[in-house]
Amino acid sequence: MCVLSVRLEAYSDNSGKLQLSLQEIIEWLTAKDEELSEQLPIGGDVGAVQHQREFNQAFMEDVKSRGPFIYSVLESAQAFLAQHPFQEPEETLTDGKEVSPRRRILNVSRAVWKQANVASDLWDKLTARCVDRHRHMERTLERLLQIQAAMEELGGALEQAEGVRDAWEPVGDLFIDSLQDHIDATKLFKEELNQVKEGVKHINDLAHQLAISDVHLSMENARALEHLNSRWKVLQGSVDERLKQLQDAHRDFGPGSQHFLSSSVQIPWERAISPNKVPYYINHQAQTTCWDHPKMTELYQALADLNNIKFSAYRTAMKLRRVQKALRLDLVSLSSLVEVFREQDLQQGEHVMDVVEVIHGLTALYERLEEERSILVNIPLCVDMCLNWLLNVYDSARNGKMRVLSFKMGLVSLCNADVQEKYKYLFRQVSGPGGLTDQRHLSLLLHEAIQIPRQLGEVAAFGGSNVEPSVRSCFRMAPGKPAIEVSHFLDWTSLEPQSMVWLPVLHRVTAAESTKHQAKCYVCKQCPIKGFRYRSLKQFNVDICQTCFLTGRTTKGKKLHYPIMEYYTPTTSGEKMRDFAKTLKNKFRSKQYFTKHPQRGYLPVQSVLETESSETLAEMESQNCSFFTDSLSPDESLDEDQYLLRHSSPALDHDSQCGQHMLMVHLEHQDREQLQHTLARLENENRVLQGEYRRLKWKHEEAASVPMLTEAGEGALGSPTAEGQQDEELLAEARVLRQHKTRLETRMQILEDHNKQLESQLRRLRELLLQVQLPSPRKVMVKVIMKRFRNT
């Protein structure tokens, strides 16, 4: 027992010292761990991190110096546990039971084991934390040094870029011609700033990486970084704003500018531009937008006044004449147009133009017009209106594109030039090097031409949008040939084909505007007749003004006799005698003759199959000519169901002597038998007329007693007599007779007028014979005719 006690005391002394050492180590390691935890977070600038790194190195040296003692104590604990292992499980002692010495030894061993484990864990943790913090500081210091260097470099680059920016001249002080150069320089400068942009991005990435590692920049570094970012944003915004100002100035004032066109409208209207450069117009008062210029809208509304014109070609031509005047293209010569086309390099007909190119061409055109004519031209309004009309004709969808051929067709059609010169120039636009054109290119030309009446809603009258019949009609001038020459095209257009008839009519409308004819209108009695003059080649002394003829105005009880001659220049004596000869000849022609010989003033181009699906100009005008017979009674016949509308051109007419010669030649070719036949028909007509006159006069006298019977009958109405039914029959018969009397009186008046016309014809024939010297055999024959006329 004594030996056990001695061993137990020795064991207790050794374990006690070991436990004290372990406890001391645990307390020291715990204190150092708390001290490490209480250290400030790693700073956000180089100086702070370097100071913290020095303190951490001292701390680590202190920990490192304690290491040998800790390792020796832990080794002692390991040796102690090797000598006194504890394998039995810990027993729970009951109350009042004493612990045996062996149990006490085991308990001490267990306590040493626990302390050794805690000390070892605390040591490993502390050393690992020291190493991690040291590495963290090193990485942080490295990144902070990178940030510092990058900030210095970025500051220098920004300062240099800001110097370039500060040297910029205000956009308003720049020359218009140099705007494009400044735009290019600014774009290049913006590309060079990409390096600065990458530097800013690199600095921000480094700061973000520090923030992720729980290192926040110091107040000074944070402010410096924020200032750099702010300077970059300001510089970037300045460059973008500068580029925008230059581009806006170049768009508004440069070569492709539409800014000067904004003055073409007045308040409350505003001219705006769509992304494809097509203009549109805003009415701020009505809060509406539209594609058409306000003046163009007014023009289209005014064109509605011409819809009462019955003939499609004339209706279209007069509408185009108003458009031509509104666009002032009636003052533009073809030579000016050709020169503008050359200057603008508009040679390829199939090349596509944008709106800016169209504006350039129109601006050059109207500037040339103002210079050549020495007149004041509202260029913005004219350019905008002409652009509007061209877009309506050739780009109604407002895509902002049109072909050069379309541009030329629109301007050449409405310019001031001879129609033949227009045809020649337009043909050259689709002809090849040898001056020939095939069907495909001619189709392109006619397609562009038909768009002009199509925009006015008149395309159906000119054969519709299908130009193939017109192409085939033109190529009949050169049978069997794959291509035609300009002479073939001119021969075809001289016939005024249906698809192109509106163009020569436009020229006649223009020529007739200032013309006055010393004649009185048969319908409205206007004298002198202004504009077109229409003379009947079936009746003598029947002239119609253009308003009455084109709108269908007529006098009740009178009808216009076809064929008709149209004059758009003052008539000469030769033309008067020519028309007199034609009228005299047509006077003796029957209705059947005009039915068998229908003639038109234009060349129809519709094929048989195509006429089933589209109404031709001939059909429409035949319908529109019915107004000249509206006053006829049902029992009268119409002699003019087919008519000829011709026009007289001063370039083709001769003087009065030539006209007399034409009449002489015409009479020389009249056969003696034909004159005898004509004279017999005239005498027969006069006898029938006299007989009809006597018969009507007798009927008129017979019906003179009808009013007395009617008055008596009307006075007896309502009286209850046995003969009431008979009285009613008498009254009905009286009404019929009264109506018949009215018709007879009207017909007698017509016959009297016809008789007066015959007398007028004889008088004019007598005057003509006094002026014209005929060969003796023919002169004798005419004297015989005159004698028979006087006898009848």
mmCIF file of C-alpha atoms in Angstrom, residues 64-65 95 138 222 253 402 459 743 789:
data_model
loop_
_atom_site.group_PDB
_atom_site.id
_atom_site.type_symbol
_atom_site.label_atom_id
_atom_site.label_comp_id
_atom_site.label_asym_id
_atom_site.label_seq_id
_atom_site.Cartn_x
_atom_site.Cartn_y
_atom_site.Cartn_z
ATOM 1 C CA LYS A 64 7.053 31.139 -34.026
ATOM 2 C CA SER A 65 9.290 31.773 -31.008
ATOM 3 C CA ASP A 95 -22.366 8.709 -4.444
ATOM 4 C CA GLU A 138 0.637 39.841 -49.985
ATOM 5 C CA ALA A 222 -12.295 54.978 -53.637
ATOM 6 C CA PHE A 253 -26.896 71.599 -93.518
ATOM 7 C CA MET A 402 -37.224 55.159 -107.384
ATOM 8 C CA VAL A 459 -55.293 54.403 -116.088
ATOM 9 C CA ARG A 743 -94.724 68.059 -131.342
ATOM 10 C CA PHE A 789 -80.473 75.208 -156.215
#
